[in-house]
Short mmCIF file of C-alpha atoms in Angstrom, two decimals:
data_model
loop_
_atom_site.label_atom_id
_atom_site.label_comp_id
_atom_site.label_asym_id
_atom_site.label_seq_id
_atom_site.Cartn_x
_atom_site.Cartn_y
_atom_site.Cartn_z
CA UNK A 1 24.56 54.89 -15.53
CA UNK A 2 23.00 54.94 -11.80
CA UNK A 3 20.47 57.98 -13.02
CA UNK A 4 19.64 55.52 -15.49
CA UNK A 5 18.82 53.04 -13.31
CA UNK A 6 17.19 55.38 -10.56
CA UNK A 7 14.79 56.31 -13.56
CA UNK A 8 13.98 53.14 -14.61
CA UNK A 9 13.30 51.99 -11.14
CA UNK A 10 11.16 55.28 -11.14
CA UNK A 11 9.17 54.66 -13.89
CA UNK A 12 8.34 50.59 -12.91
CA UNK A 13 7.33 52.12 -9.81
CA UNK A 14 4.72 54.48 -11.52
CA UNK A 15 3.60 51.68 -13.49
CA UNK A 16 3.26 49.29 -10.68
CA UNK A 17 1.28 51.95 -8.41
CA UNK A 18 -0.97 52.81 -11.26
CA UNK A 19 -1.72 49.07 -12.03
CA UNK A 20 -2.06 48.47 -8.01
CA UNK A 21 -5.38 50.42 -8.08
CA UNK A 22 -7.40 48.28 -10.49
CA UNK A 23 -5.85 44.76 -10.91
CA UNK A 24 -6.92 42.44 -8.31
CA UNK A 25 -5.99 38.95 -7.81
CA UNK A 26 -8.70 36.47 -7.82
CA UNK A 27 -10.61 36.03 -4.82
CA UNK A 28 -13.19 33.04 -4.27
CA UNK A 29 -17.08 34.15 -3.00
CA UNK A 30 -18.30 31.04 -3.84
CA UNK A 31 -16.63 27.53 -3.43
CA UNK A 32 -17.83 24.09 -4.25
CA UNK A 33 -19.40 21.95 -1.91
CA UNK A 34 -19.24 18.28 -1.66
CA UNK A 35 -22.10 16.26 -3.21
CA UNK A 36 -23.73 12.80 -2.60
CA UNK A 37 -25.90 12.49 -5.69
CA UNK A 38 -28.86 9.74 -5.34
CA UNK A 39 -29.50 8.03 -8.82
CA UNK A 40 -32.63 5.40 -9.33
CA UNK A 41 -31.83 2.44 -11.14
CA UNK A 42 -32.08 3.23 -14.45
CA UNK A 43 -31.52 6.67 -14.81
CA UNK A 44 -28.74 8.03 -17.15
CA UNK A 45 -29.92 11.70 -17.87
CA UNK A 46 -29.55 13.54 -14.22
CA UNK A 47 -26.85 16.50 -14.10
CA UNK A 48 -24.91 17.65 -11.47
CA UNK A 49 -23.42 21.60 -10.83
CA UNK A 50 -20.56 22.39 -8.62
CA UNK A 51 -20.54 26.19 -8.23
CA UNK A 52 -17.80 28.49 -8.19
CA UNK A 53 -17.43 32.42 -8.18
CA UNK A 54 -14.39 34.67 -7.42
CA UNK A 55 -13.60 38.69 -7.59
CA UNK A 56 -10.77 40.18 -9.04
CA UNK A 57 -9.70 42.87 -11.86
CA UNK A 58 -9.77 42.14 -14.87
CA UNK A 59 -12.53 39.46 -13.98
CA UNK A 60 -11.17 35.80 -13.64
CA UNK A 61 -11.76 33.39 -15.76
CA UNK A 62 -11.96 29.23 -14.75
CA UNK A 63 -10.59 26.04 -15.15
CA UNK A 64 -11.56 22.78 -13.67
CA UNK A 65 -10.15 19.52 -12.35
CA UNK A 66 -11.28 16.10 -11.45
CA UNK A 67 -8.65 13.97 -9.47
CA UNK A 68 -5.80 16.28 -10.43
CA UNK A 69 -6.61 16.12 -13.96
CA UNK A 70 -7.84 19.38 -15.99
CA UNK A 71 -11.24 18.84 -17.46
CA UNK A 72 -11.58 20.06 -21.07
CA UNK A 73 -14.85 20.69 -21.74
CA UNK A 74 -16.16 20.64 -25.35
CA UNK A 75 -19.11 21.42 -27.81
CA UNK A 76 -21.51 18.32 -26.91
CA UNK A 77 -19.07 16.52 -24.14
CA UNK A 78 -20.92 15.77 -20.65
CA UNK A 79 -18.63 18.80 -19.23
CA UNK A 80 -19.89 22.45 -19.72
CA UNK A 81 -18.80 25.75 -17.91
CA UNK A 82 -21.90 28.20 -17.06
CA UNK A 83 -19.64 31.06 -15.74
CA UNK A 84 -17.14 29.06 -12.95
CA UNK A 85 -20.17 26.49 -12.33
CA UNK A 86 -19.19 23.31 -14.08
CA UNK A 87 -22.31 21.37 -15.12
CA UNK A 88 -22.24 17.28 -15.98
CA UNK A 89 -24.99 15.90 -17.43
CA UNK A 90 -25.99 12.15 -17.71
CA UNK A 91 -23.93 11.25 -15.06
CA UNK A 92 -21.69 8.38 -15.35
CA UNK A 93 -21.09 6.22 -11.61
CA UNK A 94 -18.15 5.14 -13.23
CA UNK A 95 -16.78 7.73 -14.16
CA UNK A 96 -17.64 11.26 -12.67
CA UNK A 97 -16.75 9.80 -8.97
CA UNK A 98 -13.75 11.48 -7.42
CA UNK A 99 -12.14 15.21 -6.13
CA UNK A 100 -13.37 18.26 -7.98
CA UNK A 101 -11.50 21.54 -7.89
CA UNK A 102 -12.19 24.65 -9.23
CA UNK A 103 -9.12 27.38 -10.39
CA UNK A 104 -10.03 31.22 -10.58
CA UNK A 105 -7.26 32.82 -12.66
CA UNK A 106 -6.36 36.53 -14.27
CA UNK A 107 -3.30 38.31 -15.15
CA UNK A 108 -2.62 39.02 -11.63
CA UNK A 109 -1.99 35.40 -10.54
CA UNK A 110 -4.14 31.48 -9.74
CA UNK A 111 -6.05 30.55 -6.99
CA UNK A 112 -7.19 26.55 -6.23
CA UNK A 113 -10.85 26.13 -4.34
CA UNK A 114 -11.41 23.56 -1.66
CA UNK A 115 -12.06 19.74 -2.76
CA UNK A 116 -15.56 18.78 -3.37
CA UNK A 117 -15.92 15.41 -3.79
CA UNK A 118 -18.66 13.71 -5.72
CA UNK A 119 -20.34 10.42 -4.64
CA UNK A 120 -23.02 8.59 -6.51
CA UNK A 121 -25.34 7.12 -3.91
CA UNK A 122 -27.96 3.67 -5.70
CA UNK A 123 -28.62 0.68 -4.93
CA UNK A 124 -29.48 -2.58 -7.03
CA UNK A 125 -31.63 -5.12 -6.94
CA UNK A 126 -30.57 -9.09 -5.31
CA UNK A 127 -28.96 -11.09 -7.32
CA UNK A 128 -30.15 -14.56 -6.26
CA UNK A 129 -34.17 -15.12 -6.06
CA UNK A 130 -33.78 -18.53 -3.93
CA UNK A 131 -32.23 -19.29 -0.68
CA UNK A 132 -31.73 -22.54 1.02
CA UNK A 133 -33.50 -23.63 4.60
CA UNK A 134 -31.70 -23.06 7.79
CA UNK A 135 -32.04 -25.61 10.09
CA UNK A 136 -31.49 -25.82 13.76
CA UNK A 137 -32.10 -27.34 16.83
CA UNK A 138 -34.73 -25.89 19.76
CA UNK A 139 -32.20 -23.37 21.72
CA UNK A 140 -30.07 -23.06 19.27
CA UNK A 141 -28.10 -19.48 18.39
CA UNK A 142 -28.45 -18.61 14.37
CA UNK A 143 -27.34 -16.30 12.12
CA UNK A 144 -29.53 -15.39 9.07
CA UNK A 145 -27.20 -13.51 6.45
CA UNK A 146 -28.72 -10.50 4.32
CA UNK A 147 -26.32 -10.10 1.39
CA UNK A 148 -26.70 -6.40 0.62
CA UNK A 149 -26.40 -5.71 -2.82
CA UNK A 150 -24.39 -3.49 -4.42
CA UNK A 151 -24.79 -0.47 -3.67
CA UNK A 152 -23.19 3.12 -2.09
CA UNK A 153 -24.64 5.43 0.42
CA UNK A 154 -25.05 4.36 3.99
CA UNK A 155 -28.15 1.41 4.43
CA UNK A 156 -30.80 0.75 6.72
CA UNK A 157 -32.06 -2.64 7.46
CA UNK A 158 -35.43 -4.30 8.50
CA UNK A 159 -36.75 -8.17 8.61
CA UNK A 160 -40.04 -9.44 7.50
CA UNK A 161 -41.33 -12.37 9.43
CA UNK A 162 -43.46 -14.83 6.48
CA UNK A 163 -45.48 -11.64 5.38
CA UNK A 164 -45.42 -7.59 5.03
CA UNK A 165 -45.98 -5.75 7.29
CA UNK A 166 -44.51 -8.14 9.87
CA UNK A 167 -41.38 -6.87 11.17
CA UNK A 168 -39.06 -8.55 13.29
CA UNK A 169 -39.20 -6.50 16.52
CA UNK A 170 -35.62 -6.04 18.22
CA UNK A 171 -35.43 -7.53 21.99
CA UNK A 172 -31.91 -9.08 24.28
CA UNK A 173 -32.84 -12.35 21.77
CA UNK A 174 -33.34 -10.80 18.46
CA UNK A 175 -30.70 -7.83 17.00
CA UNK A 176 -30.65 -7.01 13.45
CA UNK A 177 -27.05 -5.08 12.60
CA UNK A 178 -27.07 -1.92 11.01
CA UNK A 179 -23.59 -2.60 9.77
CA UNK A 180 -24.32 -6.21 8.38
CA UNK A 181 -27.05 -6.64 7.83
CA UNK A 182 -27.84 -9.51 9.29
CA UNK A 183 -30.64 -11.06 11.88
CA UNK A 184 -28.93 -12.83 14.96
CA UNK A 185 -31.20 -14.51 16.97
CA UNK A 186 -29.88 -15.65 20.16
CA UNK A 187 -31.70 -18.57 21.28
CA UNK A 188 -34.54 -20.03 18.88
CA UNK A 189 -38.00 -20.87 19.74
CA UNK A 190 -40.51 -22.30 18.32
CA UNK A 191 -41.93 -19.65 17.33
CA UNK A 192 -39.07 -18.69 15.07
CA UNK A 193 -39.56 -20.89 12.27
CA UNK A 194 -41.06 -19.26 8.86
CA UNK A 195 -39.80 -17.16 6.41
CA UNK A 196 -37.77 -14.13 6.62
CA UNK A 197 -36.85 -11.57 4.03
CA UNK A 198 -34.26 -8.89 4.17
CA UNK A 199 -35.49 -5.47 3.17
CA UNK A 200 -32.90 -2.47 2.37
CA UNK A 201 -33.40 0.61 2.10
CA UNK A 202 -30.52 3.48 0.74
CA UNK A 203 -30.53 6.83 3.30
CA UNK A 204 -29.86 9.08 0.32
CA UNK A 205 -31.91 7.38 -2.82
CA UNK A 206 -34.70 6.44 -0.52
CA UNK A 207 -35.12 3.88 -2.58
CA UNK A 208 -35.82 0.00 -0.67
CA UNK A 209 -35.27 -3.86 -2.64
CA UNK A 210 -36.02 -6.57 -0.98
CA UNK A 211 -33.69 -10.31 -0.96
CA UNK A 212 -35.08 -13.81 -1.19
CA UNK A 213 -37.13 -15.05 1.35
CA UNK A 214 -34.59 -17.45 4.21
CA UNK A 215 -36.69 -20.53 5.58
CA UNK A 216 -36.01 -21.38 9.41
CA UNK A 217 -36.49 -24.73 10.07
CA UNK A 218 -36.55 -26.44 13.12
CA UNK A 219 -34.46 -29.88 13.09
CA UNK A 220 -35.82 -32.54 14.92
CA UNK A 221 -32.92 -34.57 16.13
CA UNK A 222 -33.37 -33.17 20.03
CA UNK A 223 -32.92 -29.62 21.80
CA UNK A 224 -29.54 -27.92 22.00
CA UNK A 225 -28.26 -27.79 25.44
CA UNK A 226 -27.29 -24.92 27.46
CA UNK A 227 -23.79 -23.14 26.15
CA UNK A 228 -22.29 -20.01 27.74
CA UNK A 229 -22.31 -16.76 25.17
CA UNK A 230 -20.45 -16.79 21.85
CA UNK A 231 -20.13 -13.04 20.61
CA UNK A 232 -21.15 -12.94 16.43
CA UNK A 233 -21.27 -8.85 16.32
CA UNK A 234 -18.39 -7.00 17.70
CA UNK A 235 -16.82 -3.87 16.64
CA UNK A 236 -13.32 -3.10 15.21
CA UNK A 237 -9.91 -3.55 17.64
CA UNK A 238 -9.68 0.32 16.84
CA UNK A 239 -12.19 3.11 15.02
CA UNK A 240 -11.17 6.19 14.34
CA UNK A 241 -13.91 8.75 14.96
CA UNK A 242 -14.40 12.29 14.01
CA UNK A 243 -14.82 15.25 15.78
CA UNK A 244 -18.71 15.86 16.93
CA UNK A 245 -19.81 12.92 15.28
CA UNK A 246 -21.56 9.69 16.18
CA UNK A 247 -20.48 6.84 16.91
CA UNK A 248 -22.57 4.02 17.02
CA UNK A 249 -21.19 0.23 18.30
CA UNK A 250 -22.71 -2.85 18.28
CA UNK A 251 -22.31 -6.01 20.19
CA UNK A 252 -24.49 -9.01 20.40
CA UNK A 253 -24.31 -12.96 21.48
CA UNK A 254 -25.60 -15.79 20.90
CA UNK A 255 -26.15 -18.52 23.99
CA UNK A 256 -28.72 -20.13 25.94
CA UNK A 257 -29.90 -19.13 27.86
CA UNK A 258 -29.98 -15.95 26.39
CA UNK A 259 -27.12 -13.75 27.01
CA UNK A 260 -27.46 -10.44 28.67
CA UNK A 261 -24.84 -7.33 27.40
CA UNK A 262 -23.42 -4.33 29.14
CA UNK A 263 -20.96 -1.52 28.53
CA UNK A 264 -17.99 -0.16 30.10
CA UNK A 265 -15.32 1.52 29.65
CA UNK A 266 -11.49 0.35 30.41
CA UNK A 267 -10.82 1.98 33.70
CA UNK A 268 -13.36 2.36 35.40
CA UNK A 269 -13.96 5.72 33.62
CA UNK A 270 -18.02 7.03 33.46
CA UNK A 271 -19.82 7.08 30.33
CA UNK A 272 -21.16 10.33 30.72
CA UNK A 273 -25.11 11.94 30.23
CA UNK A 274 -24.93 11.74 26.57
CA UNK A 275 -24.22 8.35 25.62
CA UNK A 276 -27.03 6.09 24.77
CA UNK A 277 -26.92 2.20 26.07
CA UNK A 278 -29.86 0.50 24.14
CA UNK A 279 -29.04 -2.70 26.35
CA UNK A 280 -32.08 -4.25 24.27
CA UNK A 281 -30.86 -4.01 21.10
CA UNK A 282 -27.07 -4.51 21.69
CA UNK A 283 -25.73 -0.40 20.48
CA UNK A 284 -24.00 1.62 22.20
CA UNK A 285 -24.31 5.37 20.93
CA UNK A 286 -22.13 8.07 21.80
CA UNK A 287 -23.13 11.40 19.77
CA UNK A 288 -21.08 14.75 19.71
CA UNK A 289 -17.60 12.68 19.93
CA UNK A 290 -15.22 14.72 21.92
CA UNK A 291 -11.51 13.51 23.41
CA UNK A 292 -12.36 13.00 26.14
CA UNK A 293 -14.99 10.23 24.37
CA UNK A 294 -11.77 8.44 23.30
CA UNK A 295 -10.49 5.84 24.86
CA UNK A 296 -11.26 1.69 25.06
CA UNK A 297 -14.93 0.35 25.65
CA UNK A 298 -15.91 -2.92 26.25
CA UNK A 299 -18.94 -5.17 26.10
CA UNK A 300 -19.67 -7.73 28.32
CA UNK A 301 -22.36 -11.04 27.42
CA UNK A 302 -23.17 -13.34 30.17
CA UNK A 303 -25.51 -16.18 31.04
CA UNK A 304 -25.38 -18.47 33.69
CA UNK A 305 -23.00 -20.88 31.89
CA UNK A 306 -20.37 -18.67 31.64
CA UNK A 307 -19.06 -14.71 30.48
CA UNK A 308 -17.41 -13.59 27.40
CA UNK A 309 -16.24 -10.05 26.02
CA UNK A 310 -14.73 -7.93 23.69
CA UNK A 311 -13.22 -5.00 23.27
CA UNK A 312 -12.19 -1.88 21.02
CA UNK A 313 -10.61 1.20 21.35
CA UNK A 314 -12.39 4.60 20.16
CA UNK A 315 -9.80 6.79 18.28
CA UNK A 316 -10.24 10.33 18.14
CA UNK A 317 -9.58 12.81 14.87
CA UNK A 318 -9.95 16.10 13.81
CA UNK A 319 -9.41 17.45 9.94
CA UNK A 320 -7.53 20.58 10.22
CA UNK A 321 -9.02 24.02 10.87
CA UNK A 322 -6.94 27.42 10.62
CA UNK A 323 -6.11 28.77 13.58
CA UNK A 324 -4.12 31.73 11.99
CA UNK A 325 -3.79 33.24 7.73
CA UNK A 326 -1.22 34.86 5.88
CA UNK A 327 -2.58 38.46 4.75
CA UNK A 328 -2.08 40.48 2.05
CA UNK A 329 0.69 42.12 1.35
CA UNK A 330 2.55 44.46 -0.61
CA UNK A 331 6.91 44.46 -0.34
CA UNK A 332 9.72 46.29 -2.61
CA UNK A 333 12.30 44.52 -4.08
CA UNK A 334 15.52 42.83 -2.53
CA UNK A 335 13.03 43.15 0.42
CA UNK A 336 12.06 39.49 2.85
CA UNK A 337 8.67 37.90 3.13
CA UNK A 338 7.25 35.83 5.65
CA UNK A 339 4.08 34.38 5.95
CA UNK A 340 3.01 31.79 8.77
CA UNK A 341 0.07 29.73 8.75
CA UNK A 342 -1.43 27.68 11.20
CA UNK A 343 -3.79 24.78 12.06
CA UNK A 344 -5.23 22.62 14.66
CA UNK A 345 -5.81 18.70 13.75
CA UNK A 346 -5.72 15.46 15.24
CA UNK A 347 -3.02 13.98 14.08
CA UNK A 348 -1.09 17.26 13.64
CA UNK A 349 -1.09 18.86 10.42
CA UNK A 350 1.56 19.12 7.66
CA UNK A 351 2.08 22.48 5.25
CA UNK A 352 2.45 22.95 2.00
CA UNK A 353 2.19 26.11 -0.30
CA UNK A 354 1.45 26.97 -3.95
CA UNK A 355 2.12 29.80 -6.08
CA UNK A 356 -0.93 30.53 -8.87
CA UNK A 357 -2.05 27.48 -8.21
CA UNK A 358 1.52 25.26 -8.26
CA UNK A 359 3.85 23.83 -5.89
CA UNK A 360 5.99 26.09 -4.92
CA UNK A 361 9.43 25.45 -6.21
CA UNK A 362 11.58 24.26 -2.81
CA UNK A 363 15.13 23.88 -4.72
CA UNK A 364 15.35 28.01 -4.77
CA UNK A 365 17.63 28.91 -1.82
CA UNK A 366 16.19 32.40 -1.12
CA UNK A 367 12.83 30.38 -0.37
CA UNK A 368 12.46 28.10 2.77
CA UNK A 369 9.04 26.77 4.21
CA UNK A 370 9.30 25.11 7.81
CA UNK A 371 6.15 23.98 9.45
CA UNK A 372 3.67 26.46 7.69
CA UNK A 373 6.28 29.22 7.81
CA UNK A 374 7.19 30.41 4.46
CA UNK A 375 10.05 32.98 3.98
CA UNK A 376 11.25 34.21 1.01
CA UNK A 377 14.44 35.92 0.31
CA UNK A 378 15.48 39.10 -1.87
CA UNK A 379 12.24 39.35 -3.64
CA UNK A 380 12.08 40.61 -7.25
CA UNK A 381 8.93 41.29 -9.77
CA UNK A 382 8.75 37.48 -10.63
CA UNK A 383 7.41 36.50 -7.42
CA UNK A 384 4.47 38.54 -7.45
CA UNK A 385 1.06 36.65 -7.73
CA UNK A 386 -1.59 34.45 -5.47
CA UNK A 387 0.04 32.17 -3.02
CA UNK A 388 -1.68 29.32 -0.59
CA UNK A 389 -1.12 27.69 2.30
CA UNK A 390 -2.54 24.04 2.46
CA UNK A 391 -2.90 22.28 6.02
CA UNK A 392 -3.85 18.43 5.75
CA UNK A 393 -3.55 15.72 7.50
CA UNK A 394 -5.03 11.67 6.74
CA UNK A 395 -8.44 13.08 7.47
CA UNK A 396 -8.37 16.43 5.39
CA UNK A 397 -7.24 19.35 4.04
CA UNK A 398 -8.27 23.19 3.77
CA UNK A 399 -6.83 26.01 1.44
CA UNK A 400 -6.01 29.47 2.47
CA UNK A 401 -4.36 32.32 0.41
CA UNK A 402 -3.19 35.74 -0.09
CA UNK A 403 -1.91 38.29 -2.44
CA UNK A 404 2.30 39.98 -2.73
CA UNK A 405 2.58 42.63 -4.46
CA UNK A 406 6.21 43.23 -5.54
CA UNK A 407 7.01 47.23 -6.19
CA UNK A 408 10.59 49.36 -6.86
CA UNK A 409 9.82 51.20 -3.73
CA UNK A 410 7.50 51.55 -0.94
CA UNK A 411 5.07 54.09 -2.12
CA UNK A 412 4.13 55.09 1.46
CA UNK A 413 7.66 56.41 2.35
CA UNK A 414 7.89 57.92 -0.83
CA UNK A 415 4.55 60.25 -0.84
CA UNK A 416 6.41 61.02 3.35
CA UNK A 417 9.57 61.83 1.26
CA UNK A 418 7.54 64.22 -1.44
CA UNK A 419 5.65 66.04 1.01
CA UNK A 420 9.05 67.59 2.71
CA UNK A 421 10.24 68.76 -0.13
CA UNK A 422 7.10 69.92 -1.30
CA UNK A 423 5.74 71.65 1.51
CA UNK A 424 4.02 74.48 -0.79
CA UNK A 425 2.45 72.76 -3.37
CA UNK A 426 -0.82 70.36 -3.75
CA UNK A 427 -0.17 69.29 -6.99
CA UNK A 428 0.29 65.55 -7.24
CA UNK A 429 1.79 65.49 -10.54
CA UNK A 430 4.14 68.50 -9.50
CA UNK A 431 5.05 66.62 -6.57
CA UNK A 432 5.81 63.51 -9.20
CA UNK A 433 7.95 65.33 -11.30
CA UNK A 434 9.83 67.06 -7.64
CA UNK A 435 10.60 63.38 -7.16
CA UNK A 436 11.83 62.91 -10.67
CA UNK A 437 14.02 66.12 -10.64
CA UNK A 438 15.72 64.92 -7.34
CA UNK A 439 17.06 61.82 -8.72
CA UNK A 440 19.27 63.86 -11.12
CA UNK A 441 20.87 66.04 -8.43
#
């Protein structure tokens, strides 16, 4: 009975070393990429590709998901597969938004790609076509709102003053927010009164629509008196910001007289070289956002009736990067694998892992993953197959993966073993059958 068994295990061993030099788990050489897609108002007939591409033996073949649901493409559906590239034509906002993954599979095992999201970037027109006066006293502080409409993709916005080209030109008494929309003007003159229109224009469509015209009207029931500052644009109590981006705050007052602003941080602490304090239009810009950026910032408006401020606190966050993989690897049976994986993030990263393409099953005993470790116990033919580490946190996630290969021996040791005995003879296949013979002795 144990000859039987040694030449079984002999002959899955021959098998497995003779499959081992052609099949090859899938491997990804292309990945989707995230898309913001601009569409014109309108249009119904634009198509959007995510590519993917992977290597392996026999070739892999691909499946798709959109928010953790398979897609099933089908003869004349929006959904078509072009090799792994997974086209959609007349692309639906409604419906096409979300997190697109691609899975490579063969017979070896499953691999999952890294999200892509998709984003449909337009803008409409205004819905109203008639807006009442404003009215307000000489020295007053007013707020004209815009009303974006709707919309996705980040905005830009410009005034006209009574007729195009006349722009409303940014000073320490005029601010138009880029978050808003709207036109603050601090103290009014004058000067002021006529018609303004609100013109918007989407960063990714390009595309601009302009609201109905806002008459300023000066009342003429006396001259508003002189008030200290009343903040209308302030930023968040705290805003997260990401790692080597921009961050761009805005503060503005109304008073009269008009208010002056400046910046500082809680502390005491410098600014440093890089950040940008556009005192006359009321921003604060800090670009390349490190930790040491973090922190609380305030902004101070004052006039000679009095102070006022407010302040925020700048959060810093990182989505997680590897730091260190699991690699390939090939064991024998009743043998132990571990794998680590790391990653850096801000706040720290949590693990998971998959096995072709599935969470791994946690309720086996011989299998235990603690922070990105995974270890697993007496190993047998079942577990061989593509495995990943994911690392996320709030603000991300990123795949990594690798290949076990499960055998009835180590064939390294083995050829070591052969050799000895064989010392006189070149012949692989006699040296096979040497091994053969000694398991009968």
């Amino acid at each position: 009975m144990e000859l039987l068994w040694k030449f079984i295990l002999l002959l899955s061993s021959l098998v497995c070393a003779a499959g081992s030099a052609v099949q090859l788990g899938p491997v990804f050489t292309k990945q989707p990429g995230s898309v913001v897609f601009p569409l014109q108002h309108g249009e119904n007939r634009k198509e959007v590709v995510f590519s993917c591409e992977a290597q392996g033996h026999p070739p892999p073949f691909y499946r798709w998901k959109l928010n953790d649901s398979f897609i099933h493409p089908r003869p004349g559906s929006r959904y078509s597969l072009v090799g792994g590239n997974l086209h959609i034509s007349r692309l639906n906002k409604d419906e096409d938004v979300g997190i697109y993954q691609c899975l490579g599979s063969n017979s070896f095992g499953t691999i999952v790609s890294r999200e892509a999201s998709l984003h449909v970037a337009y803008l409409e027109d205004f819905k109203t076509h008639r807006r009442s006066p404003v009215r307000v006293r000489e020295g007053q502080g007013v707020v004209l709102l815009c009303g974006p409409p709707s919309h996705s993709g980040e905005l830009t916005f410009k005034w006209i003053f009574n007729e195009y080209p006349s722009f409303v030109t940014q000073d320490t008494r005029r601010f138009v927010s880029q978050k808003t929309g709207n036109l603050y003007i601090a103290k009014v003159d004058p000067s002021d009164v006529g018609n303004y229109t609100c013109v918007v224009t989407n960063t990714v469509t390009k595309s601009s629509v302009q609201g109905p015209p806002t008459p300023l009207v000066l009342r003429v029931d006396g001259v508003m008196g002189e008030y200290e500052p009343k903040i209308e644009v302030q930023f968040p109590e705290v805003v997260p910001v990401a790692k080597s981006s921009t961050v761009k705050l805005e503060c503005f007052a109304l008073g009269n007289p008009v208010p002056t602003i400046s910046w500082r941080r809680e502390g005491g602490a410098s600014f440093g070289r890089k950040v940008d304090v556009n005192k006359a239009s009321g921003e604060l810009e800090i670009p390349y956002f490190q930790m040491e950026d973090a922190g609380v910032y305030e902004c101070v408006a004052e006039n000679s009736r009095g102070r006022n401020l407010v302040k925020g606190k700048l959060s810093f966050y990182a989505a997680p990067q590897l730091t260190e993989k699991p690699q390939d690897v090939q064991k024998t049976i009743d043998d132990t694998l571990v794998w680590e994986c790391k990653a850096n993030g801000k706040p720290k990263p949590s693990y998971r892992w998959l096995k072709n393409g599935e969470p791994l099953d946690h309720m086996e005993d011989r299998l235990q993953v603690n922070n990105g470790v995974l270890n697993i116990t007496s190993l047998n033919l079942a577990d061989i197959g593509m495995y990943q580490c994911v690392a996320e946190n709030r603000h991300g996630r990123v795949f990594t993966n690798a290949e076990l290969r499960v055998v009835a021996y180590n064939n390294n040791n083995n050829k070591k073993k052969k050799k000895k005995k064989n010392n006189n003879n070149n012949n692989n296949n006699n040296n096979t059958l040497g091994s053969f013979k000694d398991l009968f002795v």
